[in-house]
CSV table of C-alpha atoms in Angstrom, one decimal:
chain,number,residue,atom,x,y,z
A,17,UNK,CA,-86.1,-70.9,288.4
A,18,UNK,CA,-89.0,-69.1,290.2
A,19,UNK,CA,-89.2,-69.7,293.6
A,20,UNK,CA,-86.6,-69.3,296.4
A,21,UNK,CA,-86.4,-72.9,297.3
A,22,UNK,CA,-86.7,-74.2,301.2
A,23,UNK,CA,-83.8,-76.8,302.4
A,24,UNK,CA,-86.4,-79.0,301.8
A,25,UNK,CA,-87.1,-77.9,298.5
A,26,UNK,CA,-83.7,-77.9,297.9
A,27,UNK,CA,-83.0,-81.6,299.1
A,28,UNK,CA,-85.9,-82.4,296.9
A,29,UNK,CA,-84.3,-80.8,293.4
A,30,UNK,CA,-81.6,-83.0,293.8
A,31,UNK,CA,-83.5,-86.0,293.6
A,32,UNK,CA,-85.4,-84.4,291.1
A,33,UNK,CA,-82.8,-83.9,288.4
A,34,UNK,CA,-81.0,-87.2,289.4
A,35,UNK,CA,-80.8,-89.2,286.3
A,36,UNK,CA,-81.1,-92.4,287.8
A,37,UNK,CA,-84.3,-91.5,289.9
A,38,UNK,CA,-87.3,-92.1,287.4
A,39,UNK,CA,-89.5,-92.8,290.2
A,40,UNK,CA,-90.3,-90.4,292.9
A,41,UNK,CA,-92.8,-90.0,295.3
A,42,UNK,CA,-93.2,-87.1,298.1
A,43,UNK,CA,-95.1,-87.7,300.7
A,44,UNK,CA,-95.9,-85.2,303.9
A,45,UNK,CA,-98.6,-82.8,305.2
A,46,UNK,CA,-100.8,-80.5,303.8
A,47,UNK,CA,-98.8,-76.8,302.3
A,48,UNK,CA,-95.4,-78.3,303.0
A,49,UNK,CA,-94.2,-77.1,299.4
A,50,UNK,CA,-93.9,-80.5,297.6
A,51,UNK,CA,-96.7,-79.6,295.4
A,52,UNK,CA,-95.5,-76.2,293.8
A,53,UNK,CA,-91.7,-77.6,293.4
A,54,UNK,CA,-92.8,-80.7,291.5
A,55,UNK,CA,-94.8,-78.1,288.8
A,56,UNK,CA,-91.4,-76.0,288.5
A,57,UNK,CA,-89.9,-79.3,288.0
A,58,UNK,CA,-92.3,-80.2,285.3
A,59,UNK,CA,-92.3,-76.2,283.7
A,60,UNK,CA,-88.2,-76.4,283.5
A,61,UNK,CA,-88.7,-79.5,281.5
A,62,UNK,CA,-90.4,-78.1,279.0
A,63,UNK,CA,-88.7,-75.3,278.8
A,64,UNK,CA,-84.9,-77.3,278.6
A,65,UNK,CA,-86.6,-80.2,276.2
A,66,UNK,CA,-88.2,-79.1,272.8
A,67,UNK,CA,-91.4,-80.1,271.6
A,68,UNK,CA,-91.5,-82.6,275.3
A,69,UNK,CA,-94.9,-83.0,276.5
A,70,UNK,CA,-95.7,-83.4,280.6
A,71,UNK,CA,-98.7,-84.7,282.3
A,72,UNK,CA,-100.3,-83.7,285.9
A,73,UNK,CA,-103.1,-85.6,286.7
A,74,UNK,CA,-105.7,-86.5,289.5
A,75,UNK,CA,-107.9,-89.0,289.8
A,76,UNK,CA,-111.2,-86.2,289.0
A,77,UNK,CA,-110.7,-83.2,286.1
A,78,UNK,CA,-112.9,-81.0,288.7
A,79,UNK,CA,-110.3,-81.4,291.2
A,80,UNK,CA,-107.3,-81.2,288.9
A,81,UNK,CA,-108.7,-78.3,287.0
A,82,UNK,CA,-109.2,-76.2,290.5
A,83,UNK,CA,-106.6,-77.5,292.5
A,84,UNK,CA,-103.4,-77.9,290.2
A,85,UNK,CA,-104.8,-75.4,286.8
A,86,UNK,CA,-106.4,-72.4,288.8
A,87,UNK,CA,-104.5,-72.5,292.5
A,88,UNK,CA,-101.1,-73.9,290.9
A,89,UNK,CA,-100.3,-73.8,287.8
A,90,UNK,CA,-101.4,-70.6,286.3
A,91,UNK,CA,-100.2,-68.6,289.2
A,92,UNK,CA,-96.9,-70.2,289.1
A,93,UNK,CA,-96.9,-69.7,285.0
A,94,UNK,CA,-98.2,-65.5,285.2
A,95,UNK,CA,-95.6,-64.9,288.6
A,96,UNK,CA,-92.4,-66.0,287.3
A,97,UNK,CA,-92.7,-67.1,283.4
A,98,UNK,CA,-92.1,-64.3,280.6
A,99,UNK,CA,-95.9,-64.3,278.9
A,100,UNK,CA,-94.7,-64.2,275.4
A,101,UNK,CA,-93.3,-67.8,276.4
A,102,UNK,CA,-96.4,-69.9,276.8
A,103,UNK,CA,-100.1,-69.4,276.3
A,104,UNK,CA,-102.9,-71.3,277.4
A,105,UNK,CA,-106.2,-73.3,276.0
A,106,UNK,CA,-108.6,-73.3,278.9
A,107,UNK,CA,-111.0,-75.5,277.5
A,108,UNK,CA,-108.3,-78.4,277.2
A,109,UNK,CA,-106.3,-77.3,280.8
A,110,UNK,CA,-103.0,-77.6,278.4
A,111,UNK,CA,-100.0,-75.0,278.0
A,112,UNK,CA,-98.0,-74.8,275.0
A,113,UNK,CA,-94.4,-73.4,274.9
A,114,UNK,CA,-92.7,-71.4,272.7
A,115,UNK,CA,-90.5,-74.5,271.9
A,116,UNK,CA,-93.3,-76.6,271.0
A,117,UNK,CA,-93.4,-78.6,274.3
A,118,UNK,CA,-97.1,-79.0,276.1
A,119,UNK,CA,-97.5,-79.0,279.9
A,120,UNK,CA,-101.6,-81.2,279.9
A,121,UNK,CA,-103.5,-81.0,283.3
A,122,UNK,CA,-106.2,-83.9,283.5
A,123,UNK,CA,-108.5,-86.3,285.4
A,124,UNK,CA,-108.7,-89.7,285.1
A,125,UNK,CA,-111.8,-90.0,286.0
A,126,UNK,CA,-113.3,-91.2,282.6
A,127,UNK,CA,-112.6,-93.7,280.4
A,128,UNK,CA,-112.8,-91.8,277.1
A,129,UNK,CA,-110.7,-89.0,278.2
A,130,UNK,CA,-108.1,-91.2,279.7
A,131,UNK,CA,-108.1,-92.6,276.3
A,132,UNK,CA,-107.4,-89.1,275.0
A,133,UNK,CA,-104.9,-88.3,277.3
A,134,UNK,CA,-103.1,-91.5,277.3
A,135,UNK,CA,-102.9,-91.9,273.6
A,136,UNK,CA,-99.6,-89.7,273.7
A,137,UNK,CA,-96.0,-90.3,275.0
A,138,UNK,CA,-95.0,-88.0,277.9
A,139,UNK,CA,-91.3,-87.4,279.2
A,140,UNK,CA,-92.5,-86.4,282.9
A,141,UNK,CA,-96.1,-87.6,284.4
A,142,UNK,CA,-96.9,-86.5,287.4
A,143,UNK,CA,-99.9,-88.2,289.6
A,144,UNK,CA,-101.1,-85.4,292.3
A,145,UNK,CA,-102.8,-86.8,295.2
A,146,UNK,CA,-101.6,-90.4,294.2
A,147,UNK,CA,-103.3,-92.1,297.2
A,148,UNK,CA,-106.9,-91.4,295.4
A,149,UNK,CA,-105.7,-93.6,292.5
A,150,UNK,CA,-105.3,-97.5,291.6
A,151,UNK,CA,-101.5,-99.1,291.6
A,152,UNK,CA,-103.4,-100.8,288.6
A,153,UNK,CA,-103.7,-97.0,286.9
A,154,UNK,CA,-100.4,-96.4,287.9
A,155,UNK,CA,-98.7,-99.1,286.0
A,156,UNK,CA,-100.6,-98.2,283.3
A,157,UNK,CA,-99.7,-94.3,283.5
A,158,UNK,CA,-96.3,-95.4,283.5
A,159,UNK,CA,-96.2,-97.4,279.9
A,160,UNK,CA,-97.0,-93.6,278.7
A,161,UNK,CA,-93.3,-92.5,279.8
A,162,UNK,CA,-91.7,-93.4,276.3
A,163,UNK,CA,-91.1,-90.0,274.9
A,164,UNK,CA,-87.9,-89.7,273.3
A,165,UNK,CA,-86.2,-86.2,273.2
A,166,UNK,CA,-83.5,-84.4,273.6
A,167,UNK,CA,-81.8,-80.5,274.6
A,168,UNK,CA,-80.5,-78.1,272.6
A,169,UNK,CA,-77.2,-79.4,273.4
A,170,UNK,CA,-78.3,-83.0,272.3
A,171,UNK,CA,-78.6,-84.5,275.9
A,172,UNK,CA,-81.1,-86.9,276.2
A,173,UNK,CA,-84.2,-86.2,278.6
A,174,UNK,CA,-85.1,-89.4,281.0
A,175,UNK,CA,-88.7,-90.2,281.3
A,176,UNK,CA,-89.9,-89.6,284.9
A,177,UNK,CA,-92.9,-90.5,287.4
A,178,UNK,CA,-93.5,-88.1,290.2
A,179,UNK,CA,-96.1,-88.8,292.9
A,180,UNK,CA,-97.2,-86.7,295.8
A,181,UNK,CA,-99.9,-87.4,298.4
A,182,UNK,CA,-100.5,-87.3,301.9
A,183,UNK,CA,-100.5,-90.0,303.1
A,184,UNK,CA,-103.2,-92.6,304.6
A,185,UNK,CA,-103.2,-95.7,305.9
A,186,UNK,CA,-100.0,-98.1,306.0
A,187,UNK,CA,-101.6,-101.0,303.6
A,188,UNK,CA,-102.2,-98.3,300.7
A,189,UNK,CA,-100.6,-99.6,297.8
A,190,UNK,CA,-98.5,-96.5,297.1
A,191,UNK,CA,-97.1,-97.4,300.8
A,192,UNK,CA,-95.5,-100.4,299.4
A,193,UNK,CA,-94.4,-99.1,296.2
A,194,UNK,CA,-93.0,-95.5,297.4
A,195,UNK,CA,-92.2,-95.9,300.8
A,196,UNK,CA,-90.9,-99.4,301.0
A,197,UNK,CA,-90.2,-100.2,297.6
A,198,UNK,CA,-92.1,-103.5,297.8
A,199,UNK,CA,-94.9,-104.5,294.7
A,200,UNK,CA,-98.3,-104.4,296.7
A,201,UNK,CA,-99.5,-108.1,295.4
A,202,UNK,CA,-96.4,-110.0,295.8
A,203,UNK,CA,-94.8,-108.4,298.7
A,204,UNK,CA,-91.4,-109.1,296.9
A,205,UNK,CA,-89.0,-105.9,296.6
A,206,UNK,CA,-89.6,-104.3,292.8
A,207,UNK,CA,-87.5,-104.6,290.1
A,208,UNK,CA,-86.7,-101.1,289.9
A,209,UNK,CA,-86.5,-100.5,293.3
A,210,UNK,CA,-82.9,-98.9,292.6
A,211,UNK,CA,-84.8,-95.8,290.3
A,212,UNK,CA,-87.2,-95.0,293.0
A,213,UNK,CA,-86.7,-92.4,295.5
A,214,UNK,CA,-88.7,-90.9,298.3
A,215,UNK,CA,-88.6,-87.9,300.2
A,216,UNK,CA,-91.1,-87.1,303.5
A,217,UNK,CA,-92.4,-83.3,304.0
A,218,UNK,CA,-93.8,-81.7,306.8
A,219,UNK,CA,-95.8,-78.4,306.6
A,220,UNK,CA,-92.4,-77.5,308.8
A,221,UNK,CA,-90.4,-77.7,306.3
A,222,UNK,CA,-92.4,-74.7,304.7
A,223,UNK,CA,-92.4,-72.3,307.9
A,224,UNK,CA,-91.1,-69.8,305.5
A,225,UNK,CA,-94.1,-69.2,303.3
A,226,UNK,CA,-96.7,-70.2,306.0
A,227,UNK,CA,-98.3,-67.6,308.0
A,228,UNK,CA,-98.1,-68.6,311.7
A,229,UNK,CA,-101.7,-69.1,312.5
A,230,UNK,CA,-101.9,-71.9,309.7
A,231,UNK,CA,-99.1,-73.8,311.6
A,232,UNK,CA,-101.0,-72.9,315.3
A,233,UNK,CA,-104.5,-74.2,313.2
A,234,UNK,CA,-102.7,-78.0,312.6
A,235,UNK,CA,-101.4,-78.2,315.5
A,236,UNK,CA,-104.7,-78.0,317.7
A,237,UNK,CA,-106.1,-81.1,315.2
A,238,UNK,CA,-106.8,-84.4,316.8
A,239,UNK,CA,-104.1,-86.4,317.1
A,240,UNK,CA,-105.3,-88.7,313.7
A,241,UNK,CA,-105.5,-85.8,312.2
A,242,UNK,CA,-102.4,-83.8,312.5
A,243,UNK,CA,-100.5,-86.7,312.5
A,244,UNK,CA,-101.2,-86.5,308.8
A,245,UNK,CA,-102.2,-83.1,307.9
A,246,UNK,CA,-98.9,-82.1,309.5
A,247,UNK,CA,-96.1,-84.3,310.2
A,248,UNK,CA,-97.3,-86.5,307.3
A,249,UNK,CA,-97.5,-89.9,309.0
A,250,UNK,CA,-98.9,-92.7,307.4
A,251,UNK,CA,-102.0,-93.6,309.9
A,252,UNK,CA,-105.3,-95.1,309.4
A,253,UNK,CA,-108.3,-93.3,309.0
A,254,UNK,CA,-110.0,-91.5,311.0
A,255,UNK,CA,-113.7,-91.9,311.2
A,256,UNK,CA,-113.7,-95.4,309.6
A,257,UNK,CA,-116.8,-97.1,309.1
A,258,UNK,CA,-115.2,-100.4,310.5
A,259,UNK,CA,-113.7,-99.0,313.3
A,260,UNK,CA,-114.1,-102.7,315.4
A,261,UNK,CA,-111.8,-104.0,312.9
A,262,UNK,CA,-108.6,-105.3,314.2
A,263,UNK,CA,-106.1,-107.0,312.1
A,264,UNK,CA,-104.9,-109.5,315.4
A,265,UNK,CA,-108.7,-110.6,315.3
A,266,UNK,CA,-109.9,-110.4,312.0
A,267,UNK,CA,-106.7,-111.4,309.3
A,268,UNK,CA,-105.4,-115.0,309.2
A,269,UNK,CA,-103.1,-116.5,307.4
A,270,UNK,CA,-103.9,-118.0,303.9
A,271,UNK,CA,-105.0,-121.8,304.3
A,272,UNK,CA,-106.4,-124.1,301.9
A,273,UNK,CA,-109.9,-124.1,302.2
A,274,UNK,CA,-112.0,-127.5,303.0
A,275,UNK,CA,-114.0,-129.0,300.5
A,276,UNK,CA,-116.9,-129.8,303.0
A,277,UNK,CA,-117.2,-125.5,303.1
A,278,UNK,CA,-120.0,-123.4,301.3
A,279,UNK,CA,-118.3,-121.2,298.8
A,280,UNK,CA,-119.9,-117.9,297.9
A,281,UNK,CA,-118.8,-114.7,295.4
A,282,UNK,CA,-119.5,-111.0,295.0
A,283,UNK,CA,-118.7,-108.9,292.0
A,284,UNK,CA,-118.5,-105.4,292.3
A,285,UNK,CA,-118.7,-104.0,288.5
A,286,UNK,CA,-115.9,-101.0,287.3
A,287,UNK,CA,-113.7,-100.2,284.6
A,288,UNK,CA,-111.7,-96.4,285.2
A,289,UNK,CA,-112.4,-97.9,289.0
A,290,UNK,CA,-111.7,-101.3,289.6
A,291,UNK,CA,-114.0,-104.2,289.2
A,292,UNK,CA,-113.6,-106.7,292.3
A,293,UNK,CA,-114.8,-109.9,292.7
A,294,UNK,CA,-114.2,-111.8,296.7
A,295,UNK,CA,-114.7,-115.3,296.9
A,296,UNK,CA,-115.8,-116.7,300.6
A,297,UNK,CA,-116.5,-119.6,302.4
A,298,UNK,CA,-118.5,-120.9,305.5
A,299,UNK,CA,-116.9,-123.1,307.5
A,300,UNK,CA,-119.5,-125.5,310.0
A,301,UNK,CA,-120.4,-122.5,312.2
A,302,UNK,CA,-121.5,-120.0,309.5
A,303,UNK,CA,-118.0,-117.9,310.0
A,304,UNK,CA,-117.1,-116.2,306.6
A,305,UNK,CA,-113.9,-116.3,305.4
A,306,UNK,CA,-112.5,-113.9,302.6
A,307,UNK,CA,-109.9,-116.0,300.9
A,308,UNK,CA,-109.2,-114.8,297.3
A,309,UNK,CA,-109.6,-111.2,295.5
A,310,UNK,CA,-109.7,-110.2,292.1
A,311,UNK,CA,-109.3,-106.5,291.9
A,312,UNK,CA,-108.4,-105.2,288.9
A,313,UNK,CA,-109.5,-101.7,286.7
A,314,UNK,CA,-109.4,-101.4,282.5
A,315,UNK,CA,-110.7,-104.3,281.5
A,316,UNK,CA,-113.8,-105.5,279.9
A,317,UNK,CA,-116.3,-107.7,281.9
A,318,UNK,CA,-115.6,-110.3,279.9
A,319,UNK,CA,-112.0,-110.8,280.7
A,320,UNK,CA,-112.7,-110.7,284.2
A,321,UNK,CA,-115.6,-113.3,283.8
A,322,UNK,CA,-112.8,-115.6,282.7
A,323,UNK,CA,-110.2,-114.6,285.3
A,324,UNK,CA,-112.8,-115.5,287.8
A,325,UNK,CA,-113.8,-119.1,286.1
A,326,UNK,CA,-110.1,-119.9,286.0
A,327,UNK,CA,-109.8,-118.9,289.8
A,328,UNK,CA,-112.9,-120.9,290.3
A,329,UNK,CA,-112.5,-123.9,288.3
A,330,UNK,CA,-113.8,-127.1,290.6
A,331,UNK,CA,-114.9,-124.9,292.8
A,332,UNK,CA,-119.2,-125.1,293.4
A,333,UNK,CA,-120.4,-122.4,295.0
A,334,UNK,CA,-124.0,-121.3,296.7
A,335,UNK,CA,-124.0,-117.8,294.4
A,336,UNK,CA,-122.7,-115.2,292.7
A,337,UNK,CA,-124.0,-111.8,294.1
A,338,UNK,CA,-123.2,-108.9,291.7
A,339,UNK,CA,-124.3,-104.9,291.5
A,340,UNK,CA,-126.9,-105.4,288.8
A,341,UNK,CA,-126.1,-103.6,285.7
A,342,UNK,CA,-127.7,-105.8,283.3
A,343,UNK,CA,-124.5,-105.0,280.1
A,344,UNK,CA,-122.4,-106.3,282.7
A,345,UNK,CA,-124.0,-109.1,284.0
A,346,UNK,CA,-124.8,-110.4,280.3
A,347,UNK,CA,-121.3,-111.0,280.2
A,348,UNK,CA,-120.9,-113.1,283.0
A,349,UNK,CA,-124.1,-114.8,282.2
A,350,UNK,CA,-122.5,-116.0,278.8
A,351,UNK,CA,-119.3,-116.9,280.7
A,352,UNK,CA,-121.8,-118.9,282.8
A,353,UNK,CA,-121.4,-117.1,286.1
A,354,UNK,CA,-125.4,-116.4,286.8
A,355,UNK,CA,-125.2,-113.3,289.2
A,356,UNK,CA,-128.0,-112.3,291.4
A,357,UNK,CA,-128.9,-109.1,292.5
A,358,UNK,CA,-127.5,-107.3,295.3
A,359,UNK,CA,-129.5,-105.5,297.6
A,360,UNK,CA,-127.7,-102.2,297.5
A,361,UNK,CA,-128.9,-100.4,301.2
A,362,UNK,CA,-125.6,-99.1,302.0
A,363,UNK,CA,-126.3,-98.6,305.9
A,364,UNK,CA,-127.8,-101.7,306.5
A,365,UNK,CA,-125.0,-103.8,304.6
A,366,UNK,CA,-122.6,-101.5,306.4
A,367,UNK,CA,-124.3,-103.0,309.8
A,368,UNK,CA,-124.7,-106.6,308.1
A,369,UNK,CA,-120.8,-106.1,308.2
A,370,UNK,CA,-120.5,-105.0,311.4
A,371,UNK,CA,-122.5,-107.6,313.3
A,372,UNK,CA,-120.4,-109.9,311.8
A,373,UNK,CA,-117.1,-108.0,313.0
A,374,UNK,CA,-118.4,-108.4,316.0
A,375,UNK,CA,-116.4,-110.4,318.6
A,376,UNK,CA,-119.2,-113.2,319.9
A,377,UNK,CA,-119.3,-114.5,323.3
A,378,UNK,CA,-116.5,-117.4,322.4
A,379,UNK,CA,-114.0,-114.9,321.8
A,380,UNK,CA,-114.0,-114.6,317.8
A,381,UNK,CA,-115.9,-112.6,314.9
A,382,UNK,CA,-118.0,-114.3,312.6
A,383,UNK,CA,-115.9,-113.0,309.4
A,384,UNK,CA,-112.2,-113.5,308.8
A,385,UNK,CA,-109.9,-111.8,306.1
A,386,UNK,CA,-106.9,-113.7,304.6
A,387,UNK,CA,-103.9,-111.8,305.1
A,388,UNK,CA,-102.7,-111.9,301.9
A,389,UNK,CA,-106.0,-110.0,300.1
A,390,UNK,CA,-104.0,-107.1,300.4
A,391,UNK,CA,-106.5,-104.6,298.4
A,392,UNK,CA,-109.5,-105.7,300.7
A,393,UNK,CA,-107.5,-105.0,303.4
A,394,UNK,CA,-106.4,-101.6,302.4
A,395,UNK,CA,-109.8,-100.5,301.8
A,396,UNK,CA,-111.5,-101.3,305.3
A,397,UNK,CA,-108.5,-98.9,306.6
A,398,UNK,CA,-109.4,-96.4,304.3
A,399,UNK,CA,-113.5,-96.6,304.1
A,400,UNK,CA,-114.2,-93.5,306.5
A,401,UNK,CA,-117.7,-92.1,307.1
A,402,UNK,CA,-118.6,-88.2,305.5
A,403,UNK,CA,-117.0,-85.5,307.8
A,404,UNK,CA,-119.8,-83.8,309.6
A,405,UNK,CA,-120.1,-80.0,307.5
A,406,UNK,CA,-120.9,-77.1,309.8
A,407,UNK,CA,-124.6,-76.0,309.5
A,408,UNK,CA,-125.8,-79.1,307.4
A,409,UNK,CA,-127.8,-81.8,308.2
A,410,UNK,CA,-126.3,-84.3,306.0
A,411,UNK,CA,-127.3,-88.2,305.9
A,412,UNK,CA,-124.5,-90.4,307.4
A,413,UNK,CA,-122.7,-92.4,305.0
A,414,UNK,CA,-119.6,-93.5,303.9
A,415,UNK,CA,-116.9,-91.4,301.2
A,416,UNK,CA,-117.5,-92.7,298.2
A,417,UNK,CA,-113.9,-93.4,297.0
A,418,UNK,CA,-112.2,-96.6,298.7
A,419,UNK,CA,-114.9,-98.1,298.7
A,420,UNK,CA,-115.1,-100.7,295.3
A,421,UNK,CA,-114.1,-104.3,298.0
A,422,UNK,CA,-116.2,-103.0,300.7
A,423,UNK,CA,-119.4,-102.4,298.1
A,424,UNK,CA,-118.4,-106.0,297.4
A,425,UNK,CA,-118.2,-107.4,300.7
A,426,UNK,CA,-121.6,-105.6,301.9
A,427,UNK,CA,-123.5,-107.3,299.1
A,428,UNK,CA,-122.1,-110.8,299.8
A,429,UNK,CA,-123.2,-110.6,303.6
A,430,UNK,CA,-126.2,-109.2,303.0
A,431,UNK,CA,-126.7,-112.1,300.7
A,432,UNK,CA,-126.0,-114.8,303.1
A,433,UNK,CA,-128.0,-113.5,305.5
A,434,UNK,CA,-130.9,-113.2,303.4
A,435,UNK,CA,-130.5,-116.7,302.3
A,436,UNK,CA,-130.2,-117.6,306.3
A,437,UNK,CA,-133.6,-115.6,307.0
A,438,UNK,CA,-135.0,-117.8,304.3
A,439,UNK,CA,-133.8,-120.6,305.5
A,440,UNK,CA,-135.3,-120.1,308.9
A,441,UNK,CA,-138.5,-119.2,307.5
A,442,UNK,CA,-138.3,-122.5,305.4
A,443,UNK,CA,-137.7,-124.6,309.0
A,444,UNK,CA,-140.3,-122.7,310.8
A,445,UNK,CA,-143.1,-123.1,308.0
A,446,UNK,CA,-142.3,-127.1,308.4
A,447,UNK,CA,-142.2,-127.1,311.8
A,448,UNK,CA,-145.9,-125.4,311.9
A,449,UNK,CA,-147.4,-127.7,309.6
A,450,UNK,CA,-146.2,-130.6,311.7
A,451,UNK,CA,-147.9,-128.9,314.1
A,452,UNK,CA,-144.7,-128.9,316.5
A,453,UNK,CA,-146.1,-125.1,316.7
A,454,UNK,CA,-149.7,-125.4,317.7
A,455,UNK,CA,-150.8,-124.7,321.0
């Protein structure tokens, strides 16, 4: 329609405007074209489809509005659409046709404006940078494909979901969905594994509209890093803040806990993100063990509060350590879970974590993950430390996306090993006034 399509691009069209393909996700490196195909996708189907509307979204407005509306979209729109065929409404990143459809760019970032945008049927929804968002947000995007129209010629359009990313570590969830066609909780194969389709890019594929010294630029990354800014691998992340962590040493497989073993809990509070709740246990040598996960975004604290308590029932436990926001925890408190206060130090949970990561003289770490808390697991690949900036002297911590089971496990170990410091000032303070301590 606009541009002069790569082979790629044309490989990609086909899947596109496959009627049986409802679910497509294009993954690769950065500039590979993927991104600028998928909104000539979306523009044609407004055009062909009267009074459709389509959806691009990001996980943050900011970045959708500057990324996707200013770099994308509105180039695309003034380049190769007539202008007496559309007009735009700035303040609410939508373009109307002259056929009544909408094009809406949004974040969904905020609970009241995914509300807004969310409240309306769409016939084509596409999620940009997907690997920023919840599987959880996804499924729930995907109830909004229902729109029923048709062409001029009376041919039905077929709701579609298109994703894009590039891609990060191999236990993301949109790894299982779109690459391997597998639901990320059960590990089972979906159940419309036949509508989903993926293609791989490479900024390669694009050599035509890439000047040479952007292709020369990638290729002198670190190998992490051009394995995904370029060829679009799916790799871990580098500059991880759990860098000891190794899945033969740290993951084991699901076993039922004994009875004799202290059980502990930490809540993370969200709603647009996820709320997450990991339940531990002790066994006779103070190692933890991560053995259950609730993760889980759009719902009120008070449903989770009784998701947990039907996980938990006959289950005692030695706390409940939650981020204190004191709405929240009023509704566990009236569920009767009685949370106590995190302490919130990010670096020194981070190293609370990390000496327990550690591999101790007998040969083994003093925390263990069950393999099957696949959510945890995905977000110690992915919690990476801020990228140095040229010129700044920035504080060292961690990216603040990722990061909703890892605030969650940091205040659970910093917890026990406050109760453990008390617990030795306890045995000291009895051992001095038997005067085991006097000289």
């Amino acid at each position: 329609m606009g541009i002069k399509f790569t082979e790629k691009q044309e490989q990609a069209w086909n899947i596109l405007t496959d009627r049986n393909k409802t679910r497509i996700l294009f993954d690769g490196g950065s500039r590979s074209g993927k991104t600028v195909l998928l909104t000539e996708f979306l523009i044609a189907r407004a055009l062909k489809f009267p009074g459709s509307r389509q959806l691009i979204a990001r996980k943050h407005r900011a970045h959708a509005k500057q990324s996707i509306w200013n770099d994308t979209l509105i180039n695309y729109l003034v380049r190769h659409i007539p202008r007496r065929l559309w007009q735009r409404v700035e303040s609410e990143l939508n373009v109307g046709f002259y056929n009544g459809s909408n094009l809406l760019v949004g974040g969904l970032d905020d609970a009241d404006r995914v509300e807004k945008i969310l409240g309306n049927e769409f016939l084509t929804i596409f999620l940009n940078e997907a690997t920023q968002l919840s599987w959880q947000t996804a499924q729930m995007v995907i109830t909004r494909l229902a729109q029923n129209v048709s062409d001029l010629s009376g041919g039905r359009g077929v709701p579609k979901l298109l994703l894009d990313c590039n891609p990060r570590g191999p236990r993301h969830w949109l790894h299982f969905v779109g690459v391997r066609h597998l639901d990320p909780e059960s590990g089972k194969p979906l159940i419309d594994a036949a509508h989903w389709a993926h293609l791989h890019w490479s900024a390669y594929d694009n050599l035509a509209n890439l000047p040479p010294e952007y292709i020369n630029s990638l290729e002198a990354l670190p190998d992490l890093m051009k394995a995904r800014m370029l060829n679009g691998i799916w790799r871990s992340s580098e500059g991880a803040v759990y860098d000891e962590f190794d899945e033969n040493i740290h993951t084991v497989k699901p076993f039922s806990v004994p009875e004799s073993w202290r059980r502990v809990r930490a809540v993370d509070f969200g709603f647009v993100n996820p709320f997450v709740c990991l339940w531990g246990a002790l066994d006779e040598d103070d190692r933890l063990y991560l053995y259950r996960e609730h993760y889980k975004s759009r719902l009120r604290t008070a449903q989770h509060a009784e998701i947990i308590n039907r996980f938990s029932e006959n289950e005692h436990y030695l706390f409940t350590v939650a981020d204190h926001d004191a709405g929240d925890c009023a509704d566990l408190q009236a569920a009767g879970i009685y949370p106590e206060k995190a302490k919130k130090n990010v670096l020194r949970g981070i190293q609370a974590v990390k000496q327990r990561l550690a591999v101790r003289p007998d040969g083994r770490p003093r925390l263990f993950i069950f393999k099957n808390l696949k959510h945890t697991l995905s977000e110690v690949y992915e919690y990476v430390w801020e990228p140095p900036r040229e010129g700044l002297n920035l504080k060292e911590e961690p990216v603040k996306e990722n990061d909703h089971a890892m605030d969650a496990l940091r205040y659970l170990v910093m917890a026990l090993d406050q109760q453990s410091r008390n617990r030795r000032v306890r045995v000291a303070s009895t051992s001095r006034s038997d005067g085991r301590w006097n000289k």
